[in-house]
Coordinates of C-alpha atoms and ligand atoms in Angstrom, one line a residue:
X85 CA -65.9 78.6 -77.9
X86 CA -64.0 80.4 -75.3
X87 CA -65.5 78.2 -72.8
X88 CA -63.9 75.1 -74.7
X89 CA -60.4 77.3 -74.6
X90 CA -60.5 77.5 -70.5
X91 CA -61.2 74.0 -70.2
X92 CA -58.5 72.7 -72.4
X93 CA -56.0 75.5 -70.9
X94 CA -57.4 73.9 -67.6
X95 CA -56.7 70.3 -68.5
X96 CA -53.0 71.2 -70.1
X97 CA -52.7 72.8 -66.8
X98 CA -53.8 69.8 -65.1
X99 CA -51.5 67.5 -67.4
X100 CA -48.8 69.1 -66.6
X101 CA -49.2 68.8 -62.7
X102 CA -49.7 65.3 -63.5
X103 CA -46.5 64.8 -65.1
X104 CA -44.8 67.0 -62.6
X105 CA -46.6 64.7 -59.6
X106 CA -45.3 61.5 -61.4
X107 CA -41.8 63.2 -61.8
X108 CA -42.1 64.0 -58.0
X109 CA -42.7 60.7 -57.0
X110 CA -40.0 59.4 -58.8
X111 CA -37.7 61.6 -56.6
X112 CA -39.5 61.5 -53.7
X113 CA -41.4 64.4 -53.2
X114 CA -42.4 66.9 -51.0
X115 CA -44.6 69.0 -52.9
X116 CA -47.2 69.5 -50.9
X117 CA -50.4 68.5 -52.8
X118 CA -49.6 69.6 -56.0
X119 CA -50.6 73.3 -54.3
X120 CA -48.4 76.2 -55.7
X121 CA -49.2 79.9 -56.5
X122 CA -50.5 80.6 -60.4
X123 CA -49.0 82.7 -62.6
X124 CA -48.3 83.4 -66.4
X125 CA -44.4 84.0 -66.0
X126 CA -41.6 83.0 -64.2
X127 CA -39.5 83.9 -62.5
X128 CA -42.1 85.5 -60.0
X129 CA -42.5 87.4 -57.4
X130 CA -44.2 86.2 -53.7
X131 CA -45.1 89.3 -51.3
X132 CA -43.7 88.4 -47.9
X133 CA -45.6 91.0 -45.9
X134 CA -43.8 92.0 -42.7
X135 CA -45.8 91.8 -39.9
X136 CA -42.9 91.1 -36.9
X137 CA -43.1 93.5 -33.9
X138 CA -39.4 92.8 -33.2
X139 CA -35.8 93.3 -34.7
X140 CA -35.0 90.0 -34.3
X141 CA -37.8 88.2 -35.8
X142 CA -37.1 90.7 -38.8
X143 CA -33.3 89.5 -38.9
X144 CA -34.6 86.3 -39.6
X145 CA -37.4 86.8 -42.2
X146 CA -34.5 88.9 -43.6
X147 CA -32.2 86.1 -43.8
X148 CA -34.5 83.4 -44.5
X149 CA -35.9 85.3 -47.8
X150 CA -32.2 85.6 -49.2
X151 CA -31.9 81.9 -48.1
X152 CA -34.8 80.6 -50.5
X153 CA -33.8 83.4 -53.3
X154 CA -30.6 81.7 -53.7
X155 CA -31.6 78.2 -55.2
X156 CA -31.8 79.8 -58.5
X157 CA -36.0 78.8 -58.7
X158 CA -39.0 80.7 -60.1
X159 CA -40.1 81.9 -56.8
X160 CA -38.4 84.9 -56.1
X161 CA -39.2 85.8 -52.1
X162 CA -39.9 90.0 -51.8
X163 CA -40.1 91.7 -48.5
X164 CA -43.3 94.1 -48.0
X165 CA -44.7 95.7 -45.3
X166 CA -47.1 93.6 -43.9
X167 CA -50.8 94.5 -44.2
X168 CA -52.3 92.1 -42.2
X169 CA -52.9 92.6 -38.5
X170 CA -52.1 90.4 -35.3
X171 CA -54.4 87.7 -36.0
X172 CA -52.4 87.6 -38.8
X173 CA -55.6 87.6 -41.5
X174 CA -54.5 86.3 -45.1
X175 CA -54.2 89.0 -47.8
X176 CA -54.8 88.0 -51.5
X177 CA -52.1 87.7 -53.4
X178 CA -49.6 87.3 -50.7
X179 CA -47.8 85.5 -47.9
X180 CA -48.5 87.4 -44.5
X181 CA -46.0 86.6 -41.8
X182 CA -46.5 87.3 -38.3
X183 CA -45.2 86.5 -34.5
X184 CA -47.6 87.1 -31.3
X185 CA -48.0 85.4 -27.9
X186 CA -50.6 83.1 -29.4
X187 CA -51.0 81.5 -26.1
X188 CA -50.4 78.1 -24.8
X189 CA -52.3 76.0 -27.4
X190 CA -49.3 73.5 -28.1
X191 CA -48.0 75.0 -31.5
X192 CA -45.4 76.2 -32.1
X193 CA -45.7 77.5 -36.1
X194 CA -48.5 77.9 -38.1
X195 CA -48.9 77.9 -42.0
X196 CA -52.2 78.0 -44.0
X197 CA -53.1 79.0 -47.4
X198 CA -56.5 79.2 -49.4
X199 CA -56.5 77.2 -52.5
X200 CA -59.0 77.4 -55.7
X201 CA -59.3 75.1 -58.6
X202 CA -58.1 72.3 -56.6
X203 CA -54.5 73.4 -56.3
X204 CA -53.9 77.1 -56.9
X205 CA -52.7 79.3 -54.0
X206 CA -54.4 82.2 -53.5
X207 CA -53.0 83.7 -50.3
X208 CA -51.0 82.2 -47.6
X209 CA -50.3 83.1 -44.0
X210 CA -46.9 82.2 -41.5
X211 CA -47.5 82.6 -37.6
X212 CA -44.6 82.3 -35.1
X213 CA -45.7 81.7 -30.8
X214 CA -43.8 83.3 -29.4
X215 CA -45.8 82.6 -26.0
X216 CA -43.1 79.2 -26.4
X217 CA -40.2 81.1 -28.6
X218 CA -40.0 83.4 -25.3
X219 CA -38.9 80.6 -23.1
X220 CA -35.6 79.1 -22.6
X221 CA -36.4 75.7 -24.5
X222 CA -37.1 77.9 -27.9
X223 CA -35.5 81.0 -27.6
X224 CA -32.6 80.3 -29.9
X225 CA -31.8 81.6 -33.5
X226 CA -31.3 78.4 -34.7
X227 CA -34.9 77.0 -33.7
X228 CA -36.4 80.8 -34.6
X229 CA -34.8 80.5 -38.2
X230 CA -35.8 76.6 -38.5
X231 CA -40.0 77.0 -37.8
X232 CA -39.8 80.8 -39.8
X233 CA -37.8 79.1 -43.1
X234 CA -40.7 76.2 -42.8
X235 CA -43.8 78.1 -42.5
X236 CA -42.8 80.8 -45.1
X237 CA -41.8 77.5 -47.4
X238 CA -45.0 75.9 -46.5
X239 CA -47.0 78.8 -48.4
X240 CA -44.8 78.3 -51.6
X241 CA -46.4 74.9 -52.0
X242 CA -43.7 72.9 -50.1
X243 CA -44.4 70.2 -47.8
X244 CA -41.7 68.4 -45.1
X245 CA -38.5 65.8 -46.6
X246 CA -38.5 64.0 -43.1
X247 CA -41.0 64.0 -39.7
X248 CA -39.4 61.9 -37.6
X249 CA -36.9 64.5 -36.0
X250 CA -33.6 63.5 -37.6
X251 CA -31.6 66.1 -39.9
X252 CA -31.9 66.6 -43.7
X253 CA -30.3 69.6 -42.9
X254 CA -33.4 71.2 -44.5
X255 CA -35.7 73.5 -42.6
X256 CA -37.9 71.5 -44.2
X257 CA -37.6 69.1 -41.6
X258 CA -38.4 68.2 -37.6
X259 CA -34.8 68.0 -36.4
X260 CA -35.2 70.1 -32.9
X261 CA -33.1 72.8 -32.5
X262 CA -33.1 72.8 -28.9
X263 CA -31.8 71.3 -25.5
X264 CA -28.5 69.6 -26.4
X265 CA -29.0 71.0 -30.4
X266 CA -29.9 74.3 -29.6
X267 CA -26.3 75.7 -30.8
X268 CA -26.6 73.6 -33.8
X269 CA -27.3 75.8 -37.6
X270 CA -28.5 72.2 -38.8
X271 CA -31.9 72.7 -40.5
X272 CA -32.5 76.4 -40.3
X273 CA -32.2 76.7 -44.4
X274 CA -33.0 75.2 -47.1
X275 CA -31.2 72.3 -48.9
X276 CA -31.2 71.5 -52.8
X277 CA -33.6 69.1 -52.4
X278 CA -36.1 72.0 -51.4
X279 CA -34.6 73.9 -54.3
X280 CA -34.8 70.8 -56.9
X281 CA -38.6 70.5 -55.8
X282 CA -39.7 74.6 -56.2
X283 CA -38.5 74.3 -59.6
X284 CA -40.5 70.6 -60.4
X285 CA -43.5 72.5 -58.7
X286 CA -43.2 75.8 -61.0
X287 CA -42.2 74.5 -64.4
X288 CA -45.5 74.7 -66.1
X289 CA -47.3 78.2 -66.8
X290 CA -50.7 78.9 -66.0
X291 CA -53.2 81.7 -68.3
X292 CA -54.3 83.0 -64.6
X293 CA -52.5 84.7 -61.8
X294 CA -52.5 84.6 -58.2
X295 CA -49.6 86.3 -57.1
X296 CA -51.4 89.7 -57.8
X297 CA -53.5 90.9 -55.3
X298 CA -57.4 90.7 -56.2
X299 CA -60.5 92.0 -54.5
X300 CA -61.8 88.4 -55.1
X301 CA -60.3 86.2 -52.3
X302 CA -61.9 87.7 -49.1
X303 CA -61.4 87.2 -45.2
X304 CA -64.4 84.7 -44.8
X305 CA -61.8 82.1 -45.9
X306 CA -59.6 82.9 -43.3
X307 CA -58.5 80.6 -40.3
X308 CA -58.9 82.4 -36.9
X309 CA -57.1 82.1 -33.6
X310 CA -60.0 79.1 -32.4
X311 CA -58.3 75.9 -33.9
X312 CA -62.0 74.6 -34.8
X313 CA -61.7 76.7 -38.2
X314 CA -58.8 74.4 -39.0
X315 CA -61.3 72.0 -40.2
X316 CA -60.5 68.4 -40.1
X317 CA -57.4 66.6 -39.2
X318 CA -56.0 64.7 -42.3
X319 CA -52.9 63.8 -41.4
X320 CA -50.0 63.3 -38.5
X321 CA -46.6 62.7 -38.0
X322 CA -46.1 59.6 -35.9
X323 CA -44.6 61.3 -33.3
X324 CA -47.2 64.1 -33.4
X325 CA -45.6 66.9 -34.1
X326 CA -46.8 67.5 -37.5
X327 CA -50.9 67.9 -38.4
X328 CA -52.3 68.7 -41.2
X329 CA -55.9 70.3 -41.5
X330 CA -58.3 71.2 -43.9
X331 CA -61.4 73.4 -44.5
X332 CA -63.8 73.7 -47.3
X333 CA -64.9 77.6 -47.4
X334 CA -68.5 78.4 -48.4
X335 CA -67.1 80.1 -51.8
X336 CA -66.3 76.4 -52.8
X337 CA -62.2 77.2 -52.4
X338 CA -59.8 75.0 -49.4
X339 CA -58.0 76.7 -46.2
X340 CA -55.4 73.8 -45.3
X341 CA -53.0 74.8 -42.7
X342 CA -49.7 72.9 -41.3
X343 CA -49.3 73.0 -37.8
X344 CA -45.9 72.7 -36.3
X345 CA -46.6 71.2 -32.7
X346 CA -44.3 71.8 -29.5
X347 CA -42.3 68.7 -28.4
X348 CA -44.0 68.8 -24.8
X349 CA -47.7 68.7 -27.1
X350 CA -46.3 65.7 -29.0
X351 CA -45.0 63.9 -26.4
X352 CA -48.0 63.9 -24.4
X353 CA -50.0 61.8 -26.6
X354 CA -48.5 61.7 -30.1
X355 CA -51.6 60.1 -31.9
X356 CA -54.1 63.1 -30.2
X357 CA -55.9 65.5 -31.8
X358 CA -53.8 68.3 -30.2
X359 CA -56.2 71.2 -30.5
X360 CA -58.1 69.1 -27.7
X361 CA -55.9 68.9 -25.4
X362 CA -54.9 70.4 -22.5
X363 CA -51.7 72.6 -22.9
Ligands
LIG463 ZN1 -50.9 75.8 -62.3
LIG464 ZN1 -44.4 72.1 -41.2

């Protein structure tokens, strides 16, 4: 009998994604996969644990939280201290964000969550290179406050309006804030497109939670700092700066990640496999 309960609370839960993926089609979604955190209540709270090792980076997490708390949606962004470490290791129940000389690998920002039951987000991790934000081409606020609003946004279950470099003035977006646009605030916040989409995404309830942190979720599923734990490439942005991987995790549960790729990577061979590549 209680059996028979979880699977029908399952399927509602399931219906109702399907009626919110028709509804986001209709308006041209950017939900990214249907993935989004579970929980019994809204509005909720997301853990943003602070991992940054400068003031500046913190300036912006700072700002970038308030920015997606103002859209009046069920996700309501909180500030911790981080508990993660350079690597920046996903914690359950939380969003760990993190900046680090990553090296010269071609990307720029990095976003990856675990997911179990086919869509639910169980942890989440954003990572800033600042091996490219400290040189001149990306060391701008505008460009530091575009890739930190995306990666953050990617763990809330959002993916990108637009690819192909032009302004939505969404951070959800490619538009470079560099070169002759590196004065330019277009794209470093969210729009109400982004807002109109968190609260599609959250509408339904679930009867679990994974915004609570849970011995359950563990590091195994976590992606490291060699790009072969990705998994497999599933999709690209024509102009290659956007990939999208995907591992399936011995526990049965999904690490995909968003990589947000440098323009010099992109340029070189747009339609490449990046991680392969020279940098
Ligand atoms: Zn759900
Ligand atoms: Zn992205």
């Amino acid at each position: 009998m209680k059996k028979i309960n979880t699977r029908n609370l399952l399927l509602m839960c399931a219906g109702l994604i399907s009626v919110g993926f028709l509804a986001n089609v209709a308006s041209a979604t950017h939900s990214w996969g249907g993935y989004h955190w579970a929980r019994t209540a809204n509005p909720f709270a997301l853990k943003l644990g602070n991992n940054l090792s400068s003031a500046d980076w913190t300036s912006h997490l700072s700002a970038t939280s308030l920015d997606w708390n103002s859209g009046n949606t069920p996700l309501i962004t909180a500030i911790v201290a981080g508990t993660s470490n350079k690597r920046c290791s996903m914690v359950s129940g939380t969003t760990q964000v993190c900046n680090g000389t990553y090296g010269n690998n071609g990307w720029l920002g990095l976003a990856s969550i675990n997911i179990t039951g086919g869509v639910h987000i169980t942890q989440g991790s954003a990572k800033m290179n600042d091996t490219y934000f400290n040189t001149s081409t990306y060391n701008n606020p505008n460009e530091r406050r575009h890739v930190m609003c995306q990666e953050i946004a990617h763990t809330f279950g959002l993916d990108h309006q637009s690819t192909d470099g032009s302004s939505q003035n969404s951070c959800m977006d490619y538009f470079s804030n560099t070169g002759a646009n590196a004065g330019s605030n277009l794209s470093t916040k969210p729009n109400q497109h982004d807002f109109d989409e968190l609260n599609l995404i959250y509408a339904h309830l679930d009867t679990t939670t994974t915004v609570l942190a849970t011995a359950a979720s563990s590091s195994a599923n976590d992606i490291g700092d060699d790009p072969n734990s990705w998994g497999m490439l599933i999709s690209q942005s024509g102009n290659g700066r956007s990939s999208t991987y995907e591992n399936t995790n011995r526990d049965g549960s999904k690490t995909v990640t968003h990589v947000f790729w440098t323009l010099e990577a992109a340029a070189k061979c747009p339609s490449c496999d990046h991680r392969f590549e020279g940098h």
